[in-house]
mmCIF file of C-alpha atoms in Angstrom:
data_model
loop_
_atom_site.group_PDB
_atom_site.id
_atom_site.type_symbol
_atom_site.label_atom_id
_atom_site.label_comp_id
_atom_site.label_asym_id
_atom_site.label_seq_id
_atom_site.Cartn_x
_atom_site.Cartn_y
_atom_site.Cartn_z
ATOM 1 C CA UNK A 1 42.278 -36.337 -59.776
ATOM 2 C CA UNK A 2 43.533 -33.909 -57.411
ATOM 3 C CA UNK A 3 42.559 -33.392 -54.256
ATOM 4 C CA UNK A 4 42.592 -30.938 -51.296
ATOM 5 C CA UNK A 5 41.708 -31.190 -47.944
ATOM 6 C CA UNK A 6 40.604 -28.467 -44.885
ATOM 7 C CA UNK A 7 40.408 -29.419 -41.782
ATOM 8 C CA UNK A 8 38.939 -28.946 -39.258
ATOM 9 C CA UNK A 9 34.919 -29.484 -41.784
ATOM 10 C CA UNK A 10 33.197 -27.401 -39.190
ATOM 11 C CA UNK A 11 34.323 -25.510 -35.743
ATOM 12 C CA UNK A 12 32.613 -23.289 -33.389
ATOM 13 C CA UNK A 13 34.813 -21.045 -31.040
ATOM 14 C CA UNK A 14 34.153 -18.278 -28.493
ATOM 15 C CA UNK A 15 34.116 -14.467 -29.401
ATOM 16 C CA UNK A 16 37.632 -13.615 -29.052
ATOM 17 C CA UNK A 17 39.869 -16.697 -29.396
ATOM 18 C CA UNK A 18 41.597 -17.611 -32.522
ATOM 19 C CA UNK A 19 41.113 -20.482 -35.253
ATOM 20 C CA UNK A 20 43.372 -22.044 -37.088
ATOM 21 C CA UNK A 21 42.435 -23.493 -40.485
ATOM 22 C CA UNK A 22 44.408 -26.303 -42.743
ATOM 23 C CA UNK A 23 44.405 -26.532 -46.559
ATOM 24 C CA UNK A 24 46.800 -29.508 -47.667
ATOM 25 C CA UNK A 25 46.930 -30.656 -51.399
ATOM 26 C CA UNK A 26 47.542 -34.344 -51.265
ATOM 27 C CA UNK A 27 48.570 -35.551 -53.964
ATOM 28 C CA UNK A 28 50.297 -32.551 -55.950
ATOM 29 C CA UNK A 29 52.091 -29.578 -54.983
ATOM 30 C CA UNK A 30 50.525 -26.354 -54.962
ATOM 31 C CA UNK A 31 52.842 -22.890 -55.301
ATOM 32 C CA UNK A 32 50.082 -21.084 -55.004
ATOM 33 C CA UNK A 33 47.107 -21.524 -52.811
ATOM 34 C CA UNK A 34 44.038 -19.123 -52.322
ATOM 35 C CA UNK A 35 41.689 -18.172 -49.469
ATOM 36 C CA UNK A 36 38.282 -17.343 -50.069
ATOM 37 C CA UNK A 37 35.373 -16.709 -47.614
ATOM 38 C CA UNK A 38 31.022 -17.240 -48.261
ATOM 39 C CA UNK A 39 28.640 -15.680 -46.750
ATOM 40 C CA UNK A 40 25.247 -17.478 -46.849
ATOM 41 C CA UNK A 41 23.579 -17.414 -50.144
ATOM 42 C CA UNK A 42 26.477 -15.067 -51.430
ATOM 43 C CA UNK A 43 29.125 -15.526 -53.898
ATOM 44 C CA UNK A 44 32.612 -16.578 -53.155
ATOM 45 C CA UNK A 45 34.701 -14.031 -51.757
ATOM 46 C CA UNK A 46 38.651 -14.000 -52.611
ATOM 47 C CA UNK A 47 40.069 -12.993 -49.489
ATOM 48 C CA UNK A 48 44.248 -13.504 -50.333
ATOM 49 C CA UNK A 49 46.479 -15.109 -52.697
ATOM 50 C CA UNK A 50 49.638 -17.143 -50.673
ATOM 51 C CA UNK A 51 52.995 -18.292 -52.940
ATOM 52 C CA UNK A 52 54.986 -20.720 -50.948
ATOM 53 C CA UNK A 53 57.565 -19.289 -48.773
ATOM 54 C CA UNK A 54 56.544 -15.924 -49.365
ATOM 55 C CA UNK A 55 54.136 -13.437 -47.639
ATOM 56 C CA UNK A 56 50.475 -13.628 -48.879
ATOM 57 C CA UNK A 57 48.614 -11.109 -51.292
ATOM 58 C CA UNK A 58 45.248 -9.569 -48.996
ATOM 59 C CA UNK A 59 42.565 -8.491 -51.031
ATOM 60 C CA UNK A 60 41.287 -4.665 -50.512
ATOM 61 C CA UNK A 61 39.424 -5.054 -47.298
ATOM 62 C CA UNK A 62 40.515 -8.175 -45.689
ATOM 63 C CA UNK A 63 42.529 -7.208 -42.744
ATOM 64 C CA UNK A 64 46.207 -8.861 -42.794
ATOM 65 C CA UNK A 65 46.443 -9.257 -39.146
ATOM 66 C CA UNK A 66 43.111 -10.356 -38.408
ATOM 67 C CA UNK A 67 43.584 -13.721 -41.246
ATOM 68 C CA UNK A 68 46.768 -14.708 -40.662
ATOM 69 C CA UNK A 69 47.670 -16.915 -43.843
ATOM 70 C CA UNK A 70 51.029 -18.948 -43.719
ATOM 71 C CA UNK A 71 52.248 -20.972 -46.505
ATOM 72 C CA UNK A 72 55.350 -22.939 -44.952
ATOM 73 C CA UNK A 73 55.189 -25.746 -47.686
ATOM 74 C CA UNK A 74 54.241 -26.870 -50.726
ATOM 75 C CA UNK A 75 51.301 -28.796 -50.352
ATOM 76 C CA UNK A 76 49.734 -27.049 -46.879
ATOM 77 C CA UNK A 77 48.531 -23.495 -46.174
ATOM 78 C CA UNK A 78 47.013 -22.273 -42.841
ATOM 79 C CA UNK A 79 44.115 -19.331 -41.995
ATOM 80 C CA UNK A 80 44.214 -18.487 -38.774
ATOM 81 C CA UNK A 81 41.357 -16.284 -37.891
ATOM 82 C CA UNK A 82 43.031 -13.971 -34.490
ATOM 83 C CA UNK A 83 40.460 -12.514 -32.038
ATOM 84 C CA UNK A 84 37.205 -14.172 -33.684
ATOM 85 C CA UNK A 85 33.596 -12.219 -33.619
ATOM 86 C CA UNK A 86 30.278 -13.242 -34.651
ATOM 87 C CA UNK A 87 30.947 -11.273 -37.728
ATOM 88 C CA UNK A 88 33.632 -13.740 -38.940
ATOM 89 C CA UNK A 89 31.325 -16.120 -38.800
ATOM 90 C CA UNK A 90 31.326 -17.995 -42.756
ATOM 91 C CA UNK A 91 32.255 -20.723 -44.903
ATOM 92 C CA UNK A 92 36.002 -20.619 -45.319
ATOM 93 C CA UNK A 93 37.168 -22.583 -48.439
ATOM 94 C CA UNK A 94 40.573 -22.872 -49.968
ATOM 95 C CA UNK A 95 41.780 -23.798 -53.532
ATOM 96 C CA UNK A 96 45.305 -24.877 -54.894
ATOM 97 C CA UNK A 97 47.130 -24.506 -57.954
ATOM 98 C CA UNK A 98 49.641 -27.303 -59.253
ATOM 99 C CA UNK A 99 53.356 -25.912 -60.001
ATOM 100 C CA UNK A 100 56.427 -27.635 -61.030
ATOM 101 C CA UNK A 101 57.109 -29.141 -64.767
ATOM 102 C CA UNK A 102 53.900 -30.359 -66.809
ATOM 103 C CA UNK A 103 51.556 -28.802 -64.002
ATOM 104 C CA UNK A 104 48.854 -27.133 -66.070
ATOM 105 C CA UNK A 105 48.482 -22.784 -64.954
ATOM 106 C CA UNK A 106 44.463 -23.422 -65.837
ATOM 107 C CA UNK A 107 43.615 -25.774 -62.887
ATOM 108 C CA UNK A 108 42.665 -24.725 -59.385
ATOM 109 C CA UNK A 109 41.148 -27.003 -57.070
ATOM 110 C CA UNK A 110 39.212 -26.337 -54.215
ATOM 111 C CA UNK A 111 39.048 -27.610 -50.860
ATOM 112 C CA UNK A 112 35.480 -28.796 -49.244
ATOM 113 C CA UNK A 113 35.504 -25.858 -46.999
ATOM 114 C CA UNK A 114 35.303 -24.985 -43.477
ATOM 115 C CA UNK A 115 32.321 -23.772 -41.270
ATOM 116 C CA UNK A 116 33.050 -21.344 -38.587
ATOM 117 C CA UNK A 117 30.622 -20.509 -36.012
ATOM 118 C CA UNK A 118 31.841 -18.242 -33.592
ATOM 119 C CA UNK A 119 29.148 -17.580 -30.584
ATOM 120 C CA UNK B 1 38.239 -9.571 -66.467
ATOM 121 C CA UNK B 2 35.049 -9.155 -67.956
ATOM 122 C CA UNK B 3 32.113 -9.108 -66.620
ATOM 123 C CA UNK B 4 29.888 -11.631 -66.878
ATOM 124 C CA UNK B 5 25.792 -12.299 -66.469
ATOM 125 C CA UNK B 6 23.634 -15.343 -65.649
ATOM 126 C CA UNK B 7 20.249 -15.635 -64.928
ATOM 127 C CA UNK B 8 19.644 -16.275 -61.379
ATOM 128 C CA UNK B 9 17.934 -19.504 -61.468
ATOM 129 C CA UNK B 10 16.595 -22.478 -63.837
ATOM 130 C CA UNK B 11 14.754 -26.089 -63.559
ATOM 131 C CA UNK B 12 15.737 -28.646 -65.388
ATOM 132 C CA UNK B 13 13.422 -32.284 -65.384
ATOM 133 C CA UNK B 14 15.851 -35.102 -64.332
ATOM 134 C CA UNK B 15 17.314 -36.839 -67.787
ATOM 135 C CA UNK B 16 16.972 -33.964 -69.859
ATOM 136 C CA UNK B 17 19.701 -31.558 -70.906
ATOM 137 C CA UNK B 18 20.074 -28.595 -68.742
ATOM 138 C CA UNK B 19 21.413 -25.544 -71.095
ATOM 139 C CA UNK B 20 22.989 -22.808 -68.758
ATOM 140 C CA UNK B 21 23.372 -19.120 -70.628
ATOM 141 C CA UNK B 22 26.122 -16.886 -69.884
ATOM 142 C CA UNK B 23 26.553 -13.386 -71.212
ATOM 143 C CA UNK B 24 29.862 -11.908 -71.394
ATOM 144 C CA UNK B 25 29.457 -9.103 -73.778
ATOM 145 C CA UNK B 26 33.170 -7.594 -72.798
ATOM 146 C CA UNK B 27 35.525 -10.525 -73.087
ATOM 147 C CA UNK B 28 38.858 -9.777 -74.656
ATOM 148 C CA UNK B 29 40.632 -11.944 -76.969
ATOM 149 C CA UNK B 30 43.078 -13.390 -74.723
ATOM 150 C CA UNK B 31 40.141 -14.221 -71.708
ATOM 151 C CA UNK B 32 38.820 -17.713 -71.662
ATOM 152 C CA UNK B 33 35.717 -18.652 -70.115
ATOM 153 C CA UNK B 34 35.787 -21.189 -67.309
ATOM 154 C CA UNK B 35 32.477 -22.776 -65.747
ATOM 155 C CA UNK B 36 32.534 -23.937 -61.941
ATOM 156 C CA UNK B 37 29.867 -25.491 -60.051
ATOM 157 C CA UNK B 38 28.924 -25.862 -56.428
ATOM 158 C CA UNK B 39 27.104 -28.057 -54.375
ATOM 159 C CA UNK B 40 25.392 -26.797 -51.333
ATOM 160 C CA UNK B 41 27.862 -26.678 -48.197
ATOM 161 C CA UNK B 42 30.755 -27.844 -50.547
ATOM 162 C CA UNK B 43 33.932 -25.951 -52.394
ATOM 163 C CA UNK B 44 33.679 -24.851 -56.393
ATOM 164 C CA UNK B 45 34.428 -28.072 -58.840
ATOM 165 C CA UNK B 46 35.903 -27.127 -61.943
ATOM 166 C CA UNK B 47 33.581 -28.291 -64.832
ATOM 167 C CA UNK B 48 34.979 -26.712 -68.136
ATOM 168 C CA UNK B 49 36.479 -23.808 -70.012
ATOM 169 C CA UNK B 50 37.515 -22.760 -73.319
ATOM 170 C CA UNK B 51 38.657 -19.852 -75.633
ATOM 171 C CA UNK B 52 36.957 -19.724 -79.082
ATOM 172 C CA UNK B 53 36.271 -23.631 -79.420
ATOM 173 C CA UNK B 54 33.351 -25.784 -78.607
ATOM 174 C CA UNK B 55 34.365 -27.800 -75.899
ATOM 175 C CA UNK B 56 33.204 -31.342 -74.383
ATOM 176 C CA UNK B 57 34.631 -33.034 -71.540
ATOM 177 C CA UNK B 58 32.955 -36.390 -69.610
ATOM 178 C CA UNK B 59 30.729 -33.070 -67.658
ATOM 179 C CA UNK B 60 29.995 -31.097 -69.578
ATOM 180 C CA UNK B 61 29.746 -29.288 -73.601
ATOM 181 C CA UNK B 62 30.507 -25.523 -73.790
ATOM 182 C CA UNK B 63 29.719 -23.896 -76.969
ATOM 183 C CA UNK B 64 30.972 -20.089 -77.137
ATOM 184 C CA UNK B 65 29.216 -18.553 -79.704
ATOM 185 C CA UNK B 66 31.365 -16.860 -82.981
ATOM 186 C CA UNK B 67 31.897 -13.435 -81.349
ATOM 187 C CA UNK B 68 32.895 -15.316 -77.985
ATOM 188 C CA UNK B 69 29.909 -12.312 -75.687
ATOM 189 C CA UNK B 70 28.139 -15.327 -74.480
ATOM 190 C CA UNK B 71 28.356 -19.510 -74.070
ATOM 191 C CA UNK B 72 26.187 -22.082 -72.938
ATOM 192 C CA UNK B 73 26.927 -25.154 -70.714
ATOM 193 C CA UNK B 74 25.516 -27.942 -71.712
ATOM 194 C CA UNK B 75 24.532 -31.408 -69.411
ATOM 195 C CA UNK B 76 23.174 -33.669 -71.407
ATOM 196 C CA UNK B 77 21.247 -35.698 -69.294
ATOM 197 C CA UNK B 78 20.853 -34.018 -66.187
ATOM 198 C CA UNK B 79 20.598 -36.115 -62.703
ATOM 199 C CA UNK B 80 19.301 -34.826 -59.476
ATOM 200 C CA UNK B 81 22.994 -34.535 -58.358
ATOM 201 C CA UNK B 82 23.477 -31.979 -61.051
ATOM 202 C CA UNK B 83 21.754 -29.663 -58.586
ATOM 203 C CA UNK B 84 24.029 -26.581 -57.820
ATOM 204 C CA UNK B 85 24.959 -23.078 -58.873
ATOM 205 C CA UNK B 86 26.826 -22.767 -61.483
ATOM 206 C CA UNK B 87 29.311 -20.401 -61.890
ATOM 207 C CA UNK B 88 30.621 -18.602 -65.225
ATOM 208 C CA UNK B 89 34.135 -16.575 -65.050
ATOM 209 C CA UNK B 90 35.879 -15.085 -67.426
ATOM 210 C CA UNK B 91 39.521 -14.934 -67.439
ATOM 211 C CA UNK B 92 43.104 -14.455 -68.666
ATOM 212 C CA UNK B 93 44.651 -17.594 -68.869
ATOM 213 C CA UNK B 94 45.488 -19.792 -65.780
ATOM 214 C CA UNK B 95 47.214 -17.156 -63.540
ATOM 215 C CA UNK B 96 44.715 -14.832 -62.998
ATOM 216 C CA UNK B 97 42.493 -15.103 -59.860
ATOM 217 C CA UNK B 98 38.905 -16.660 -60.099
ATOM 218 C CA UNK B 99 36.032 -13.848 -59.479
ATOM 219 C CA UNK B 100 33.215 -15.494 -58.610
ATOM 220 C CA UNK B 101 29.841 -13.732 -59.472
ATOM 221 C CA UNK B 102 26.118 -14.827 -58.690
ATOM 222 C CA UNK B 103 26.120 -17.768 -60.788
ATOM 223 C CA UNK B 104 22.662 -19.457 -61.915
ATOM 224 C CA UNK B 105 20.765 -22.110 -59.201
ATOM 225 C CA UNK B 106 20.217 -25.149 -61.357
ATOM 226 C CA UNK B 107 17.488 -27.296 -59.659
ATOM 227 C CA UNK B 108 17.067 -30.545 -61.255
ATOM 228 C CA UNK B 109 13.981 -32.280 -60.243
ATOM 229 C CA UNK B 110 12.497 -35.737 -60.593
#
Protein backbone atom coordinates (compact mmCIF):
# COMPACT_ATOMS: atom_id res chain seq x y z
CA UNK A 1 0.00 0.00 0.00
CA UNK A 2 1.11 3.44 0.06
CA UNK A 3 3.06 4.95 2.31
CA UNK A 4 4.22 8.34 3.72
CA UNK A 5 6.75 9.29 5.91
CA UNK A 6 7.48 12.64 8.41
CA UNK A 7 10.38 13.07 9.82
CA UNK A 8 11.68 14.15 12.25
CA UNK A 9 8.60 11.52 14.78
CA UNK A 10 9.07 13.94 17.59
CA UNK A 11 11.27 17.34 18.18
CA UNK A 12 11.49 19.79 20.89
CA UNK A 13 12.99 23.32 20.07
CA UNK A 14 13.44 26.61 21.96
CA UNK A 15 10.80 29.51 21.91
CA UNK A 16 11.82 31.35 18.95
CA UNK A 17 13.81 29.16 16.54
CA UNK A 18 12.33 27.52 13.59
CA UNK A 19 11.41 23.75 12.65
CA UNK A 20 11.46 22.24 9.71
CA UNK A 21 9.14 19.30 9.01
CA UNK A 22 9.38 16.45 6.05
CA UNK A 23 6.43 14.64 4.43
CA UNK A 24 7.82 12.26 1.56
CA UNK A 25 5.44 9.72 -0.22
CA UNK A 26 7.58 6.76 -1.01
CA UNK A 27 6.35 4.85 -3.17
CA UNK A 28 3.84 7.08 -5.33
CA UNK A 29 3.73 10.55 -6.31
CA UNK A 30 1.63 12.91 -4.63
CA UNK A 31 0.40 16.40 -6.59
CA UNK A 32 -1.17 17.33 -3.83
CA UNK A 33 -0.18 17.06 -0.25
CA UNK A 34 -1.99 18.51 2.92
CA UNK A 35 -0.95 19.89 6.32
CA UNK A 36 -2.97 19.42 9.21
CA UNK A 37 -2.28 20.21 12.92
CA UNK A 38 -3.97 18.29 16.54
CA UNK A 39 -4.33 19.63 19.45
CA UNK A 40 -4.63 17.11 22.33
CA UNK A 41 -7.86 15.31 22.46
CA UNK A 42 -9.10 17.59 19.48
CA UNK A 43 -9.98 16.87 16.01
CA UNK A 44 -7.70 17.23 13.09
CA UNK A 45 -7.16 20.59 12.00
CA UNK A 46 -6.55 21.34 8.07
CA UNK A 47 -4.08 23.92 8.19
CA UNK A 48 -3.12 24.26 4.01
CA UNK A 49 -3.48 22.48 0.87
CA UNK A 50 0.20 22.44 -1.29
CA UNK A 51 0.06 21.41 -5.37
CA UNK A 52 3.52 20.70 -6.52
CA UNK A 53 5.41 23.56 -7.82
CA UNK A 54 2.92 25.94 -6.88
CA UNK A 55 2.28 28.16 -3.78
CA UNK A 56 0.17 26.47 -1.01
CA UNK A 57 -3.64 27.12 -0.14
CA UNK A 58 -3.67 28.50 3.99
CA UNK A 59 -6.73 27.84 5.64
CA UNK A 60 -8.64 31.01 7.32
CA UNK A 61 -6.48 31.53 10.32
CA UNK A 62 -3.28 29.81 9.77
CA UNK A 63 -0.73 32.44 9.27
CA UNK A 64 1.27 31.99 5.79
CA UNK A 65 4.47 33.26 7.08
CA UNK A 66 4.51 31.71 10.32
CA UNK A 67 4.06 27.73 8.43
CA UNK A 68 6.07 28.00 5.72
CA UNK A 69 4.91 24.99 3.39
CA UNK A 70 7.13 24.20 0.24
CA UNK A 71 6.31 21.61 -2.19
CA UNK A 72 9.56 21.42 -4.50
CA UNK A 73 8.70 17.79 -5.73
CA UNK A 74 6.51 15.27 -6.24
CA UNK A 75 6.80 12.97 -3.58
CA UNK A 76 8.20 15.51 -0.56
CA UNK A 77 6.60 18.55 1.10
CA UNK A 78 8.16 20.61 3.98
CA UNK A 79 6.42 22.71 7.19
CA UNK A 80 8.62 24.83 8.52
CA UNK A 81 7.29 26.33 11.65
CA UNK A 82 9.42 30.22 11.75
CA UNK A 83 9.81 31.81 15.23
CA UNK A 84 8.24 28.80 17.34
CA UNK A 85 6.13 29.53 20.78
CA UNK A 86 4.71 27.30 23.26
CA UNK A 87 1.49 27.88 21.52
CA UNK A 88 2.63 25.97 18.39
CA UNK A 89 3.16 23.34 20.34
CA UNK A 90 0.92 20.05 18.52
CA UNK A 91 0.86 17.04 16.56
CA UNK A 92 1.71 17.98 13.01
CA UNK A 93 0.57 15.28 10.49
CA UNK A 94 0.61 15.32 6.74
CA UNK A 95 -1.39 13.34 4.08
CA UNK A 96 -0.78 12.79 0.23
CA UNK A 97 -2.81 12.32 -2.67
CA UNK A 98 -1.64 10.04 -5.71
CA UNK A 99 -1.70 11.94 -9.27
CA UNK A 100 -0.65 10.85 -12.62
CA UNK A 101 -2.68 8.16 -14.93
CA UNK A 102 -4.77 5.37 -12.99
CA UNK A 103 -4.07 7.26 -9.56
CA UNK A 104 -7.45 7.09 -7.86
CA UNK A 105 -8.84 11.22 -6.71
CA UNK A 106 -10.56 9.19 -3.50
CA UNK A 107 -7.30 8.18 -1.68
CA UNK A 108 -5.33 10.30 0.74
CA UNK A 109 -2.84 8.90 2.90
CA UNK A 110 -1.52 10.15 5.91
CA UNK A 111 1.75 10.43 7.37
CA UNK A 112 2.45 9.11 11.18
CA UNK A 113 2.80 12.61 12.34
CA UNK A 114 5.13 14.79 14.07
CA UNK A 115 5.31 15.96 17.79
CA UNK A 116 6.50 19.39 18.46
CA UNK A 117 7.34 20.54 21.80
CA UNK A 118 8.56 23.85 21.90
CA UNK A 119 9.76 24.96 25.66
CA UNK B 1 -20.01 19.20 2.96
CA UNK B 2 -22.46 18.05 5.24
CA UNK B 3 -22.39 17.86 8.46
CA UNK B 4 -22.07 14.96 10.16
CA UNK B 5 -22.77 13.44 13.98
CA UNK B 6 -21.31 10.56 16.03
CA UNK B 7 -21.71 9.69 19.37
CA UNK B 8 -18.74 10.47 21.36
CA UNK B 9 -17.77 7.18 22.62
CA UNK B 10 -18.64 3.24 22.59
CA UNK B 11 -17.23 -0.26 24.08
CA UNK B 12 -17.10 -2.98 22.22
CA UNK B 13 -16.05 -6.75 24.03
CA UNK B 14 -13.01 -8.08 22.05
CA UNK B 15 -14.43 -10.64 19.14
CA UNK B 16 -17.64 -9.13 18.80
CA UNK B 17 -18.77 -6.74 16.08
CA UNK B 18 -18.38 -3.17 16.89
CA UNK B 19 -21.34 -1.16 14.94
CA UNK B 20 -20.31 2.62 14.71
CA UNK B 21 -23.51 5.12 13.87
CA UNK B 22 -23.12 8.12 11.88
CA UNK B 23 -25.78 10.70 11.21
CA UNK B 24 -25.57 12.81 8.26
CA UNK B 25 -29.01 14.11 7.84
CA UNK B 26 -27.74 16.84 5.02
CA UNK B 27 -25.74 14.83 2.54
CA UNK B 28 -26.27 15.73 -1.07
CA UNK B 29 -26.46 13.36 -3.82
CA UNK B 30 -23.13 13.73 -5.20
CA UNK B 31 -21.27 13.48 -1.34
CA UNK B 32 -19.94 10.12 -0.41
CA UNK B 33 -19.25 9.12 2.97
CA UNK B 34 -15.72 8.13 3.89
CA UNK B 35 -14.77 6.52 7.42
CA UNK B 36 -11.12 7.14 8.88
CA UNK B 37 -9.71 5.86 11.96
CA UNK B 38 -6.93 6.82 14.31
CA UNK B 39 -4.80 5.29 16.64
CA UNK B 40 -3.55 7.20 19.57
CA UNK B 41 -0.28 9.30 18.67
CA UNK B 42 -0.63 8.09 14.97
CA UNK B 43 -2.00 9.82 11.48
CA UNK B 44 -5.84 9.01 10.11
CA UNK B 45 -5.95 5.39 8.14
CA UNK B 46 -8.42 5.30 5.58
CA UNK B 47 -10.93 2.44 6.37
CA UNK B 48 -13.90 2.79 3.83
CA UNK B 49 -16.36 4.91 1.92
CA UNK B 50 -19.19 4.71 -0.33
CA UNK B 51 -22.11 6.55 -2.10
CA UNK B 52 -25.51 4.74 -2.01
CA UNK B 53 -24.06 1.03 -1.84
CA UNK B 54 -23.30 -1.28 0.97
CA UNK B 55 -19.79 -1.60 1.03
CA UNK B 56 -17.20 -4.34 2.44
CA UNK B 57 -13.61 -4.21 2.21
CA UNK B 58 -10.95 -6.75 4.27
CA UNK B 59 -11.76 -3.66 7.37
CA UNK B 60 -14.53 -2.97 7.38
CA UNK B 61 -18.74 -3.18 6.05
CA UNK B 62 -20.51 0.20 5.59
CA UNK B 63 -24.13 0.05 5.09
CA UNK B 64 -25.74 3.61 4.19
CA UNK B 65 -29.14 3.37 4.81
CA UNK B 66 -31.91 4.04 1.63
CA UNK B 67 -32.12 7.83 2.10
CA UNK B 68 -28.16 7.90 2.47
CA UNK B 69 -28.80 10.65 6.38
CA UNK B 70 -26.91 8.08 8.24
CA UNK B 71 -24.43 4.69 7.89
CA UNK B 72 -22.96 2.36 10.12
CA UNK B 73 -19.41 0.85 10.15
CA UNK B 74 -19.29 -2.37 10.78
CA UNK B 75 -16.05 -4.66 12.36
CA UNK B 76 -16.97 -7.83 12.57
CA UNK B 77 -14.91 -9.22 15.04
CA UNK B 78 -13.38 -6.56 16.84
CA UNK B 79 -9.63 -6.97 18.37
CA UNK B 80 -8.11 -4.84 21.00
CA UNK B 81 -6.13 -3.11 18.16
CA UNK B 82 -9.40 -1.91 16.79
CA UNK B 83 -9.15 0.66 19.57
CA UNK B 84 -9.31 4.27 18.08
CA UNK B 85 -11.59 7.11 17.08
CA UNK B 86 -13.22 6.78 14.32
CA UNK B 87 -13.90 9.33 12.09
CA UNK B 88 -17.04 9.84 9.64
CA UNK B 89 -16.75 12.62 6.70
CA UNK B 90 -18.82 13.38 4.24
CA UNK B 91 -17.70 14.50 0.96
CA UNK B 92 -17.74 15.37 -2.75
CA UNK B 93 -15.83 13.00 -4.49
CA UNK B 94 -11.98 12.64 -4.12
CA UNK B 95 -10.92 16.33 -4.52
CA UNK B 96 -12.47 17.89 -1.85
CA UNK B 97 -10.55 18.37 1.46
CA UNK B 98 -11.15 15.94 4.47
CA UNK B 99 -13.00 17.85 7.55
CA UNK B 100 -12.42 16.03 10.33
CA UNK B 101 -15.10 16.26 13.16
CA UNK B 102 -15.16 14.63 16.77
CA UNK B 103 -15.38 11.20 15.65
CA UNK B 104 -16.59 8.32 18.16
CA UNK B 105 -13.72 6.66 20.81
CA UNK B 106 -14.12 2.97 20.15
CA UNK B 107 -12.60 1.09 23.16
CA UNK B 108 -12.40 -2.51 22.61
CA UNK B 109 -11.75 -4.42 25.69
CA UNK B 110 -10.80 -7.96 26.61
Amino acid sequence: GAVVSQHPSWVICKSGTSVKIECRSLDFQATTMFWYRQFPKQSLMLMATSNEGSKATYEQGVEKDKFLINHASLTLSTLTVTSAHPEDSSFYICSARPGGSGASPYEQYFGPGTRLTVT
Amino acid sequence: DAKTTQPPSMDCAEGRAANLPCNHSTISGNEYVYWYRQIHSQGPQYIIHGLKNNETNEMASLIITEDRKSSTLILPHATLRDTAVYYCIVRVGGYSTLTFGKGTMLLVSP
